[in-house]
Short mmCIF file of C-alpha atoms in Angstrom, two decimals:
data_model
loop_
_atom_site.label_atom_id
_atom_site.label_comp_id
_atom_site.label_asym_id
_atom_site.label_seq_id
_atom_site.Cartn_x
_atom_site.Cartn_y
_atom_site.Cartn_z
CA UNK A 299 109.00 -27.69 -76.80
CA UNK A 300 112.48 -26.38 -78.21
CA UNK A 301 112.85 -22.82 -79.71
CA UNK A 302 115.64 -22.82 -82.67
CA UNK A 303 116.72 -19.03 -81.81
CA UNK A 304 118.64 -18.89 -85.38
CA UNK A 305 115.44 -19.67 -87.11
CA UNK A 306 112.51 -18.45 -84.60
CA UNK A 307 111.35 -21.99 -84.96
CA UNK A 308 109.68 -24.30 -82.02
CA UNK A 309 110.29 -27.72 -82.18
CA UNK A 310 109.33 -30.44 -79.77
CA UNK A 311 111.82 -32.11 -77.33
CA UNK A 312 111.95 -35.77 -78.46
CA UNK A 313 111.77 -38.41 -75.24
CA UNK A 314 108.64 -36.83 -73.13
CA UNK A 315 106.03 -37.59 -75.05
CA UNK A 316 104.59 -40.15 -72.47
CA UNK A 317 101.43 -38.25 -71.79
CA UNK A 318 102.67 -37.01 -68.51
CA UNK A 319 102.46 -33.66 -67.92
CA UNK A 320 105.61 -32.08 -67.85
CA UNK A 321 105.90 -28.56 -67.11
CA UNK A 322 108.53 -25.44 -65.74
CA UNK A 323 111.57 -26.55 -67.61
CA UNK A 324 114.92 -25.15 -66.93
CA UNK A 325 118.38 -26.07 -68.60
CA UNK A 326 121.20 -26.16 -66.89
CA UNK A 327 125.07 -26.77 -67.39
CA UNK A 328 126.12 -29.84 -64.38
CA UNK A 329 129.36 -31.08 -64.63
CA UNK A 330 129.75 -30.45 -67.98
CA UNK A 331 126.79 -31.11 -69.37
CA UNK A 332 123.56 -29.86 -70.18
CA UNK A 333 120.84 -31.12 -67.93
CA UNK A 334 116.81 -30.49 -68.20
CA UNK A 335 115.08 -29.70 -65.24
CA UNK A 336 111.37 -30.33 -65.26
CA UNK A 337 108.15 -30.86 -62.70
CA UNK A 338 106.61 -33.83 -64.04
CA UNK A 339 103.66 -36.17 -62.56
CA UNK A 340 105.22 -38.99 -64.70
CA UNK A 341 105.45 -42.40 -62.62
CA UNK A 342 108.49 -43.41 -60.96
CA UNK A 343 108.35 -40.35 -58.18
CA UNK A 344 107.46 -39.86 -54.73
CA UNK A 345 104.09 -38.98 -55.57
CA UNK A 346 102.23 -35.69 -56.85
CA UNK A 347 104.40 -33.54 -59.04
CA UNK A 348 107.89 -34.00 -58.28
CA UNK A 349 110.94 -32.79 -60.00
CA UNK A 350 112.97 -34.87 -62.66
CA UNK A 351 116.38 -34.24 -64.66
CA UNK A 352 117.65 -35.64 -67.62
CA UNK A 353 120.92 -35.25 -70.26
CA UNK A 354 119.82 -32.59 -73.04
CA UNK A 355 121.49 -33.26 -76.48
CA UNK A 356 119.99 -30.85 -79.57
CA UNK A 357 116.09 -31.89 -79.11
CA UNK A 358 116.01 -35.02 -77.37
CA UNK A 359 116.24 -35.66 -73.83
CA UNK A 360 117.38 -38.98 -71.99
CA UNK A 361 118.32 -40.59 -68.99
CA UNK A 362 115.25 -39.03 -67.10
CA UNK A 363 114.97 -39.76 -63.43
CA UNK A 364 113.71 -38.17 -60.32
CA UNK A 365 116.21 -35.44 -58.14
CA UNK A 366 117.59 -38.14 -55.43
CA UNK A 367 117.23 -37.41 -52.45
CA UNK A 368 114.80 -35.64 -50.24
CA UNK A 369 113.47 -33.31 -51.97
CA UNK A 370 110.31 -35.04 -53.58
CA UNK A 371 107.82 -35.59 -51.44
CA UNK A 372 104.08 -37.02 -51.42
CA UNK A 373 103.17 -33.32 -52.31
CA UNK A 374 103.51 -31.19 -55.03
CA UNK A 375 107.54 -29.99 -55.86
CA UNK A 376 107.16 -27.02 -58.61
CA UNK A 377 109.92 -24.06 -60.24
CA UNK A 378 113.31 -25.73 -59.86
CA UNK A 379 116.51 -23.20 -60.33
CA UNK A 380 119.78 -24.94 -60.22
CA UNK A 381 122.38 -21.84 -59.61
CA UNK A 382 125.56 -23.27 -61.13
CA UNK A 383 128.33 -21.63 -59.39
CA UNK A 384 127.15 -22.87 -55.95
CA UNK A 385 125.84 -26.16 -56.94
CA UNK A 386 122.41 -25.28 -55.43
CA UNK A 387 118.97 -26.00 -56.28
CA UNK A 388 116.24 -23.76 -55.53
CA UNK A 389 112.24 -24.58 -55.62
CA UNK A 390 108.93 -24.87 -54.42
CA UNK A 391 107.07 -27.77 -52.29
CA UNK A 392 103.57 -27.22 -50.73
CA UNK A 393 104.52 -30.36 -48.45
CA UNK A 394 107.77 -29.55 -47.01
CA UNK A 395 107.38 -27.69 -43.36
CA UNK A 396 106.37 -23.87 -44.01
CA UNK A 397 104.65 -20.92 -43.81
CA UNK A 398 101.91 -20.93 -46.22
CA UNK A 399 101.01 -22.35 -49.47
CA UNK A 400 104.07 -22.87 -51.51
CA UNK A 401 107.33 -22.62 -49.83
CA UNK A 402 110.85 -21.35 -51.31
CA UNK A 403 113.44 -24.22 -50.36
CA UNK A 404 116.95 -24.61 -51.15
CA UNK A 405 119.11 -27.88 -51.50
CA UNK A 406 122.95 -28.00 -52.25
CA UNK A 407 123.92 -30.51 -54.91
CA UNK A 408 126.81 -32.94 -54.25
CA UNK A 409 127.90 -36.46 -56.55
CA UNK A 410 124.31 -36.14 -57.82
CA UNK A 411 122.51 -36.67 -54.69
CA UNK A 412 120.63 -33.48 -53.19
CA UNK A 413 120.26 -32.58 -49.79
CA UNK A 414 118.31 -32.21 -47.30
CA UNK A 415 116.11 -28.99 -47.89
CA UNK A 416 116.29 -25.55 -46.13
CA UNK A 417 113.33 -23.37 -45.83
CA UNK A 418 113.94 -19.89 -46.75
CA UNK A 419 112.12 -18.38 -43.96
CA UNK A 420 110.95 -14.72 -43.82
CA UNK A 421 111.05 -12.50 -45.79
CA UNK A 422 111.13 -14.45 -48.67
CA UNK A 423 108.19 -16.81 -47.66
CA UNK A 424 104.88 -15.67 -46.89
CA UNK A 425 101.38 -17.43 -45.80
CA UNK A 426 100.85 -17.21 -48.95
CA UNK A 427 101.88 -18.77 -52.45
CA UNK A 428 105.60 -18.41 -53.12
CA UNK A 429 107.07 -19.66 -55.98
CA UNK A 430 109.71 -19.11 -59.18
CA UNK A 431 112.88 -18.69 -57.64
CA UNK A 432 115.51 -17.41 -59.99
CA UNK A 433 118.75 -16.81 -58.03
CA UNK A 434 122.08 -14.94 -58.82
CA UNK A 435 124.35 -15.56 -56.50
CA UNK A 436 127.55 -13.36 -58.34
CA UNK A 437 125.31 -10.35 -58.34
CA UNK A 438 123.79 -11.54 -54.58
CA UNK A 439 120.10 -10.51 -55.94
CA UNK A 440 117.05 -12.76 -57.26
CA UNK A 441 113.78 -13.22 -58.37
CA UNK A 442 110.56 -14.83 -56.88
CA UNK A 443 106.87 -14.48 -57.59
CA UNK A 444 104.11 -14.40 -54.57
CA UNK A 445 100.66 -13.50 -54.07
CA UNK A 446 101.16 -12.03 -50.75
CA UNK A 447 99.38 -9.39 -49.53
CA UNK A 448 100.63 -5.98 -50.59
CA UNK A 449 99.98 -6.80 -54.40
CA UNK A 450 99.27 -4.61 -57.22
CA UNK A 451 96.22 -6.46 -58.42
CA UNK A 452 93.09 -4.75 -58.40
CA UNK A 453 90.94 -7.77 -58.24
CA UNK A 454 92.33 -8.61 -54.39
CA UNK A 455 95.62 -8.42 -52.55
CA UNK A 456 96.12 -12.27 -53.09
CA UNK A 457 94.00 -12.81 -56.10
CA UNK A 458 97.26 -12.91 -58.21
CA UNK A 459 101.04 -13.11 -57.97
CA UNK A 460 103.05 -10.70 -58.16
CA UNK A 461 107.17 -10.12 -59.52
CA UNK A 462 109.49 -9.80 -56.60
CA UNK A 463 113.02 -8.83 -56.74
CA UNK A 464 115.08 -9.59 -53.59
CA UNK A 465 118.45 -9.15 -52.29
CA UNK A 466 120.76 -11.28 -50.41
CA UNK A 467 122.74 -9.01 -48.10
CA UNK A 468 126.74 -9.35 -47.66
CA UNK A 469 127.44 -12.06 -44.92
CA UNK A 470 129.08 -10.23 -41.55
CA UNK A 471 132.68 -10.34 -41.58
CA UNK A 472 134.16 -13.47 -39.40
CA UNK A 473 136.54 -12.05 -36.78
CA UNK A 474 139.56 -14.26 -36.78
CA UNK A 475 141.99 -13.40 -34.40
CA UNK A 476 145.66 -13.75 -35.31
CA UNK A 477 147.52 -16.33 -34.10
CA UNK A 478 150.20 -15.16 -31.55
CA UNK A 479 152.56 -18.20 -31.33
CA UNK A 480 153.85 -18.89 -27.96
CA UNK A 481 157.09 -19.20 -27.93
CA UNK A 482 158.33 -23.32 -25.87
CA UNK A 483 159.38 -22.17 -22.75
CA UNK A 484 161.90 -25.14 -22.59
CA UNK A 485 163.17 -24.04 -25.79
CA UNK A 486 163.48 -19.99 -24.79
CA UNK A 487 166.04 -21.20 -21.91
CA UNK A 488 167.55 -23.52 -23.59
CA UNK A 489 168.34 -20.70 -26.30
CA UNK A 490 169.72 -18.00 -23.50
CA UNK A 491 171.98 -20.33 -22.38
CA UNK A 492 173.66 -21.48 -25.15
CA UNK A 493 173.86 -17.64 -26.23
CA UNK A 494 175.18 -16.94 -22.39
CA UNK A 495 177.97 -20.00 -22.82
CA UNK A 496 179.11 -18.55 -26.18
CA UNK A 497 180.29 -15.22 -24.34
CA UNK A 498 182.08 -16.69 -21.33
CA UNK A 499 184.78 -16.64 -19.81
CA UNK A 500 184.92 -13.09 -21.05
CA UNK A 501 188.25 -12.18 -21.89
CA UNK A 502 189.57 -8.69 -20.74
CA UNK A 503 192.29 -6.70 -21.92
CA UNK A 504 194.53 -5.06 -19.34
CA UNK A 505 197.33 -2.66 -20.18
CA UNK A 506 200.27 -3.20 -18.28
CA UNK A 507 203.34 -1.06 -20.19
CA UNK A 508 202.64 1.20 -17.27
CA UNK A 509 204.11 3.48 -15.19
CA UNK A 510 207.27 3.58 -17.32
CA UNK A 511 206.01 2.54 -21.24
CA UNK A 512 208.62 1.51 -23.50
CA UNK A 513 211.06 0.25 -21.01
CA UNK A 514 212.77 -2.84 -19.83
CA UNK A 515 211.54 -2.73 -16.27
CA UNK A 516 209.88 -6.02 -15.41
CA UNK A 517 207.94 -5.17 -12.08
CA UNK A 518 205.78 -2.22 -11.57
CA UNK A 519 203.33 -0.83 -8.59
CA UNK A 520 200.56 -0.76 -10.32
CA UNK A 521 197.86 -1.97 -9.09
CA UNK A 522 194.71 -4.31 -10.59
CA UNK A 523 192.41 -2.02 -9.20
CA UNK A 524 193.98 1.09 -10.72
CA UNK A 525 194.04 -1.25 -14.06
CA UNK A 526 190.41 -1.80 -14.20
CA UNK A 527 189.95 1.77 -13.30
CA UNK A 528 191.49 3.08 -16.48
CA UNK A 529 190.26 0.46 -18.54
CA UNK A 530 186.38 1.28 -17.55
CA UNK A 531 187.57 5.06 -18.24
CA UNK A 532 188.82 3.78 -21.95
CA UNK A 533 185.20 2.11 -22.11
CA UNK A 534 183.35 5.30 -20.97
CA UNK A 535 185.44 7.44 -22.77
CA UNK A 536 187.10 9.13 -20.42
CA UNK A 537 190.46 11.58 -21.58
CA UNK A 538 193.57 9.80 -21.47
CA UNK A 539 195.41 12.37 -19.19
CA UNK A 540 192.75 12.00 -16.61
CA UNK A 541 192.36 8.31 -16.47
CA UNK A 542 196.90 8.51 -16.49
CA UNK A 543 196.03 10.87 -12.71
CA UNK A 544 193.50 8.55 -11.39
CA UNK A 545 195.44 5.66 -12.63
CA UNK A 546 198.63 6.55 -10.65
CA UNK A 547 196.82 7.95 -7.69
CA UNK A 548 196.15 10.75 -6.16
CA UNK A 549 197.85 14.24 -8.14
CA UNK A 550 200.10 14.86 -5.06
CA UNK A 551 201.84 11.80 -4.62
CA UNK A 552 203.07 12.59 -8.40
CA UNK A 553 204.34 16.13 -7.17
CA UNK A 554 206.17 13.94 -4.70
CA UNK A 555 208.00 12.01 -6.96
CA UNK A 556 208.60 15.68 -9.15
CA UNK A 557 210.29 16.91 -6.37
CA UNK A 558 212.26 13.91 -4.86
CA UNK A 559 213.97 13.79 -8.71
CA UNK A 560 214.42 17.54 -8.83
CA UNK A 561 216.41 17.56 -5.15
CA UNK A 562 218.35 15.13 -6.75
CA UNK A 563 219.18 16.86 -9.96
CA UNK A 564 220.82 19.48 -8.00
CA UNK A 565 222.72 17.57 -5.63
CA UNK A 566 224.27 16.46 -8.27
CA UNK A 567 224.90 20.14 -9.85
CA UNK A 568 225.76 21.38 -5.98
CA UNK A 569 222.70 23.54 -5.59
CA UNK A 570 220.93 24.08 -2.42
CA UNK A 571 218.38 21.87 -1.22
CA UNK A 572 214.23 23.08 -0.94
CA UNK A 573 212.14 21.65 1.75
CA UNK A 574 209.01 20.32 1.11
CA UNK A 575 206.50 22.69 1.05
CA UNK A 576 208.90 25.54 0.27
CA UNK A 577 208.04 28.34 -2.21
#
Protein backbone atom coordinates (compact mmCIF):
# COMPACT_ATOMS: atom_id res chain seq x y z
CA UNK A 1 0.00 0.00 0.00
CA UNK A 2 1.06 3.75 -0.84
CA UNK A 3 -0.04 6.72 1.39
CA UNK A 4 -0.55 10.06 -0.86
CA UNK A 5 0.61 12.44 2.19
CA UNK A 6 -0.93 15.60 0.17
CA UNK A 7 -4.26 13.93 0.13
CA UNK A 8 -4.24 11.39 3.28
CA UNK A 9 -5.08 8.86 0.67
CA UNK A 10 -3.76 4.98 0.54
CA UNK A 11 -3.32 3.57 -2.60
CA UNK A 12 -1.94 0.21 -3.56
CA UNK A 13 1.61 -0.30 -5.02
CA UNK A 14 1.00 -1.67 -8.54
CA UNK A 15 3.50 -4.88 -9.43
CA UNK A 16 3.06 -7.15 -6.05
CA UNK A 17 -0.03 -8.32 -6.38
CA UNK A 18 1.17 -11.99 -6.94
CA UNK A 19 -0.42 -13.37 -3.84
CA UNK A 20 2.84 -13.54 -2.04
CA UNK A 21 2.99 -12.13 1.06
CA UNK A 22 4.97 -9.21 1.14
CA UNK A 23 5.54 -7.45 4.23
CA UNK A 24 8.12 -4.68 6.30
CA UNK A 25 8.66 -2.34 3.45
CA UNK A 26 11.25 0.30 3.53
CA UNK A 27 12.20 2.93 0.74
CA UNK A 28 15.31 3.87 0.19
CA UNK A 29 17.41 6.35 -2.06
CA UNK A 30 20.55 3.81 -3.88
CA UNK A 31 22.48 5.39 -6.31
CA UNK A 32 20.12 7.70 -7.23
CA UNK A 33 17.19 6.09 -7.12
CA UNK A 34 14.46 5.06 -5.09
CA UNK A 35 14.53 1.42 -4.19
CA UNK A 36 11.73 -0.76 -2.15
CA UNK A 37 12.88 -2.96 0.33
CA UNK A 38 10.53 -5.76 1.28
CA UNK A 39 10.49 -9.47 3.11
CA UNK A 40 8.63 -11.45 0.75
CA UNK A 41 8.02 -15.44 0.54
CA UNK A 42 7.50 -14.88 -3.25
CA UNK A 43 9.42 -17.68 -5.38
CA UNK A 44 12.67 -17.07 -6.80
CA UNK A 45 14.58 -16.88 -3.13
CA UNK A 46 16.64 -18.96 -1.04
CA UNK A 47 13.81 -20.26 0.72
CA UNK A 48 11.48 -19.03 3.71
CA UNK A 49 11.06 -15.29 3.79
CA UNK A 50 13.89 -13.63 2.30
CA UNK A 51 14.44 -10.08 1.43
CA UNK A 52 13.78 -8.53 -2.14
CA UNK A 53 14.38 -4.91 -3.75
CA UNK A 54 12.97 -3.34 -6.55
CA UNK A 55 12.99 0.38 -8.55
CA UNK A 56 10.01 2.54 -6.97
CA UNK A 57 8.46 5.02 -9.51
CA UNK A 58 5.01 6.93 -8.10
CA UNK A 59 2.93 3.54 -7.22
CA UNK A 60 4.38 0.88 -9.13
CA UNK A 61 7.29 -1.13 -8.39
CA UNK A 62 9.59 -3.14 -10.90
CA UNK A 63 12.58 -4.93 -11.47
CA UNK A 64 12.02 -7.07 -8.22
CA UNK A 65 14.71 -9.52 -7.30
CA UNK A 66 16.22 -11.05 -4.28
CA UNK A 67 19.35 -9.00 -2.17
CA UNK A 68 22.46 -10.96 -3.93
CA UNK A 69 24.48 -12.31 -2.03
CA UNK A 70 24.56 -14.06 1.26
CA UNK A 71 22.26 -12.77 3.06
CA UNK A 72 19.10 -14.99 2.27
CA UNK A 73 19.20 -18.03 3.63
CA UNK A 74 16.91 -21.30 3.95
CA UNK A 75 15.46 -19.41 7.05
CA UNK A 76 13.47 -16.62 7.64
CA UNK A 77 15.33 -12.88 6.71
CA UNK A 78 12.82 -10.08 8.28
CA UNK A 79 13.18 -5.80 9.01
CA UNK A 80 15.69 -4.67 6.41
CA UNK A 81 17.24 -0.93 7.06
CA UNK A 82 19.49 0.21 4.34
CA UNK A 83 21.46 3.34 6.11
CA UNK A 84 22.37 5.42 3.06
CA UNK A 85 25.39 7.27 3.99
CA UNK A 86 27.36 4.06 4.75
CA UNK A 87 25.93 1.88 2.15
CA UNK A 88 24.87 -0.67 4.84
CA UNK A 89 22.06 -2.90 5.29
CA UNK A 90 20.80 -3.85 8.54
CA UNK A 91 18.23 -6.90 9.42
CA UNK A 92 17.07 -9.87 10.97
CA UNK A 93 17.68 -13.78 10.11
CA UNK A 94 16.63 -16.58 12.57
CA UNK A 95 19.15 -18.84 10.46
CA UNK A 96 22.28 -16.98 10.37
CA UNK A 97 24.75 -18.06 13.48
CA UNK A 98 23.42 -16.29 16.82
CA UNK A 99 22.33 -15.91 20.04
CA UNK A 100 18.73 -16.50 20.20
CA UNK A 101 15.73 -16.22 18.13
CA UNK A 102 16.12 -13.45 15.69
CA UNK A 103 19.47 -12.01 15.24
CA UNK A 104 20.50 -8.23 14.31
CA UNK A 105 23.03 -8.58 11.26
CA UNK A 106 24.67 -6.08 9.23
CA UNK A 107 25.94 -6.28 5.51
CA UNK A 108 27.80 -3.43 3.58
CA UNK A 109 26.49 -2.82 0.08
CA UNK A 110 28.95 -2.59 -2.84
CA UNK A 111 28.05 -2.65 -7.10
CA UNK A 112 24.78 -4.20 -5.88
CA UNK A 113 26.08 -7.27 -4.39
CA UNK A 114 25.88 -7.51 -0.41
CA UNK A 115 28.22 -8.99 1.79
CA UNK A 116 28.88 -11.34 3.83
CA UNK A 117 26.87 -10.72 7.17
CA UNK A 118 28.16 -9.59 10.63
CA UNK A 119 26.40 -10.49 13.75
CA UNK A 120 25.91 -7.70 16.04
CA UNK A 121 26.83 -9.49 19.11
CA UNK A 122 26.01 -8.31 22.67
CA UNK A 123 24.45 -6.01 23.72
CA UNK A 124 22.38 -5.57 20.96
CA UNK A 125 21.40 -9.33 20.56
CA UNK A 126 19.84 -11.28 23.13
CA UNK A 127 18.54 -15.12 23.49
CA UNK A 128 15.77 -13.75 22.67
CA UNK A 129 13.80 -12.15 19.61
CA UNK A 130 15.63 -9.15 18.17
CA UNK A 131 14.43 -7.42 15.44
CA UNK A 132 13.60 -3.74 13.62
CA UNK A 133 16.78 -2.20 13.28
CA UNK A 134 16.58 1.44 12.39
CA UNK A 135 20.12 2.92 12.35
CA UNK A 136 21.53 6.56 12.27
CA UNK A 137 24.79 6.52 11.74
CA UNK A 138 25.29 10.79 11.58
CA UNK A 139 23.72 10.98 14.99
CA UNK A 140 25.71 7.40 16.05
CA UNK A 141 22.27 6.23 17.86
CA UNK A 142 19.42 3.64 16.70
CA UNK A 143 16.52 1.79 17.20
CA UNK A 144 15.70 -1.98 17.72
CA UNK A 145 12.79 -3.87 19.22
CA UNK A 146 13.36 -7.18 21.55
CA UNK A 147 11.52 -9.22 23.87
CA UNK A 148 14.32 -9.76 26.17
CA UNK A 149 14.00 -10.10 29.55
CA UNK A 150 13.81 -6.85 31.48
CA UNK A 151 10.49 -5.81 29.59
CA UNK A 152 7.76 -3.63 30.61
CA UNK A 153 4.99 -6.06 29.84
CA UNK A 154 2.93 -7.19 32.52
CA UNK A 155 1.85 -10.36 30.93
CA UNK A 156 5.74 -11.86 31.15
CA UNK A 157 9.23 -10.52 30.70
CA UNK A 158 9.33 -12.04 27.09
CA UNK A 159 5.68 -12.21 26.33
CA UNK A 160 6.13 -9.04 24.13
CA UNK A 161 8.72 -6.77 22.55
CA UNK A 162 9.74 -4.02 23.67
CA UNK A 163 11.28 -0.28 21.98
CA UNK A 164 14.99 -0.06 22.45
CA UNK A 165 17.07 2.88 21.78
CA UNK A 166 20.85 2.22 21.53
CA UNK A 167 23.97 4.03 21.05
CA UNK A 168 26.98 3.42 19.08
CA UNK A 169 29.91 4.82 21.06
CA UNK A 170 32.81 7.04 19.34
CA UNK A 171 35.51 4.62 17.86
CA UNK A 172 39.05 5.00 20.02
CA UNK A 173 41.31 7.33 18.48
CA UNK A 174 44.10 5.47 16.11
CA UNK A 175 47.56 6.49 17.36
CA UNK A 176 49.58 7.27 14.30
CA UNK A 177 52.92 8.14 14.96
CA UNK A 178 54.57 10.84 12.85
CA UNK A 179 56.80 10.02 10.42
CA UNK A 180 60.42 11.15 11.30
CA UNK A 181 62.24 10.91 7.91
CA UNK A 182 65.69 9.67 8.12
CA UNK A 183 67.79 11.62 6.57
CA UNK A 184 70.36 9.12 3.43
CA UNK A 185 73.39 8.86 5.17
CA UNK A 186 75.25 8.80 1.75
CA UNK A 187 73.54 11.87 0.93
CA UNK A 188 74.31 13.81 4.56
CA UNK A 189 78.21 13.37 3.63
CA UNK A 190 77.99 13.94 0.46
CA UNK A 191 76.27 17.40 1.45
CA UNK A 192 79.16 18.38 4.21
CA UNK A 193 81.58 18.01 1.80
CA UNK A 194 80.56 19.90 -0.89
CA UNK A 195 79.66 22.70 1.80
CA UNK A 196 83.43 22.00 3.33
CA UNK A 197 85.02 22.37 -0.49
CA UNK A 198 83.08 25.64 -1.04
CA UNK A 199 85.09 27.32 1.97
CA UNK A 200 88.62 26.17 1.19
CA UNK A 201 91.50 27.20 0.73
CA UNK A 202 90.46 29.88 3.15
CA UNK A 203 91.88 33.02 2.25
CA UNK A 204 93.43 35.23 5.07
CA UNK A 205 94.14 38.73 5.18
CA UNK A 206 97.47 39.80 6.64
CA UNK A 207 98.49 43.41 7.20
CA UNK A 208 101.85 44.08 6.30
CA UNK A 209 102.22 48.26 6.12
CA UNK A 210 103.91 47.56 9.40
CA UNK A 211 106.33 48.74 11.50
CA UNK A 212 106.69 51.96 9.51
CA UNK A 213 102.92 52.55 7.64
CA UNK A 214 102.89 54.85 4.87
CA UNK A 215 106.42 54.51 3.80
CA UNK A 216 108.57 53.33 1.00
CA UNK A 217 110.53 50.76 2.95
CA UNK A 218 110.30 47.41 1.21
CA UNK A 219 111.59 44.91 3.97
CA UNK A 220 110.46 44.86 7.49
CA UNK A 221 111.14 42.49 10.77
CA UNK A 222 108.04 41.58 11.27
CA UNK A 223 107.34 38.50 11.82
CA UNK A 224 104.30 35.88 10.56
CA UNK A 225 103.79 34.92 13.91
CA UNK A 226 103.46 38.46 15.29
CA UNK A 227 101.04 38.91 12.04
CA UNK A 228 98.66 36.27 12.98
CA UNK A 229 98.88 37.48 16.48
CA UNK A 230 97.34 40.83 15.73
CA UNK A 231 95.11 39.62 13.25
CA UNK A 232 93.37 37.01 15.87
CA UNK A 233 93.39 40.23 18.27
CA UNK A 234 91.39 42.23 15.29
CA UNK A 235 89.05 39.01 15.28
CA UNK A 236 88.60 38.97 19.12
CA UNK A 237 88.43 42.45 19.37
CA UNK A 238 91.21 43.28 21.01
CA UNK A 239 92.32 47.44 21.26
CA UNK A 240 94.48 48.46 18.57
CA UNK A 241 97.27 49.93 20.85
CA UNK A 242 97.59 46.66 22.60
CA UNK A 243 97.64 44.29 19.74
CA UNK A 244 100.50 47.41 18.09
CA UNK A 245 102.74 46.23 21.84
CA UNK A 246 102.27 42.60 21.43
CA UNK A 247 102.69 42.92 17.78
CA UNK A 248 106.20 44.50 18.00
CA UNK A 249 107.26 42.59 21.03
CA UNK A 250 107.87 42.91 24.21
CA UNK A 251 107.25 46.97 25.67
CA UNK A 252 111.02 47.23 26.47
CA UNK A 253 112.61 46.46 23.40
CA UNK A 254 110.44 49.63 22.11
CA UNK A 255 112.03 51.80 25.03
CA UNK A 256 115.20 50.55 23.41
CA UNK A 257 114.72 51.84 20.21
CA UNK A 258 113.23 55.37 22.18
CA UNK A 259 116.38 55.76 23.59
CA UNK A 260 118.94 54.64 20.89
CA UNK A 261 117.07 57.65 18.63
CA UNK A 262 117.07 60.09 21.52
CA UNK A 263 121.18 59.54 22.16
CA UNK A 264 121.30 60.29 18.74
CA UNK A 265 119.26 63.43 18.61
CA UNK A 266 121.68 64.96 20.89
CA UNK A 267 124.81 63.96 19.45
CA UNK A 268 123.81 65.71 16.89
CA UNK A 269 122.81 68.97 19.10
CA UNK A 270 126.28 68.25 21.27
CA UNK A 271 124.53 67.22 24.44
CA UNK A 272 125.82 64.74 26.82
CA UNK A 273 125.24 61.22 26.46
CA UNK A 274 122.75 59.01 29.24
CA UNK A 275 123.58 55.47 29.92
CA UNK A 276 121.16 52.99 29.81
CA UNK A 277 119.40 52.67 32.77
CA UNK A 278 120.18 56.23 33.88
CA UNK A 279 117.58 58.47 35.60
Amino acid sequence: MAQELATGSITELQGLNDGSRNTQPMVAVVDGSERLLFASDRPGGAGGMDLWWGHLSGNTVRDLFPLLGAVNTPGDESAPFYEVTENKLYFSSNFLPGLGGFDLFVSEHRDDVFGPPQNWGTPFNSPANDLYAAVYAAQRSGLLTSNRVGSLAKKGETCCSDIYRITFPKPPLEYVPEEVAKPDTLLTVQERLTDLRSKLPVRLYFHNDEPDPRSWNTGTAQRYADTYDAYKGAAAGVPQSERVLHQHGRLGELRRERWKADDHARSLRGGSHRGRGER
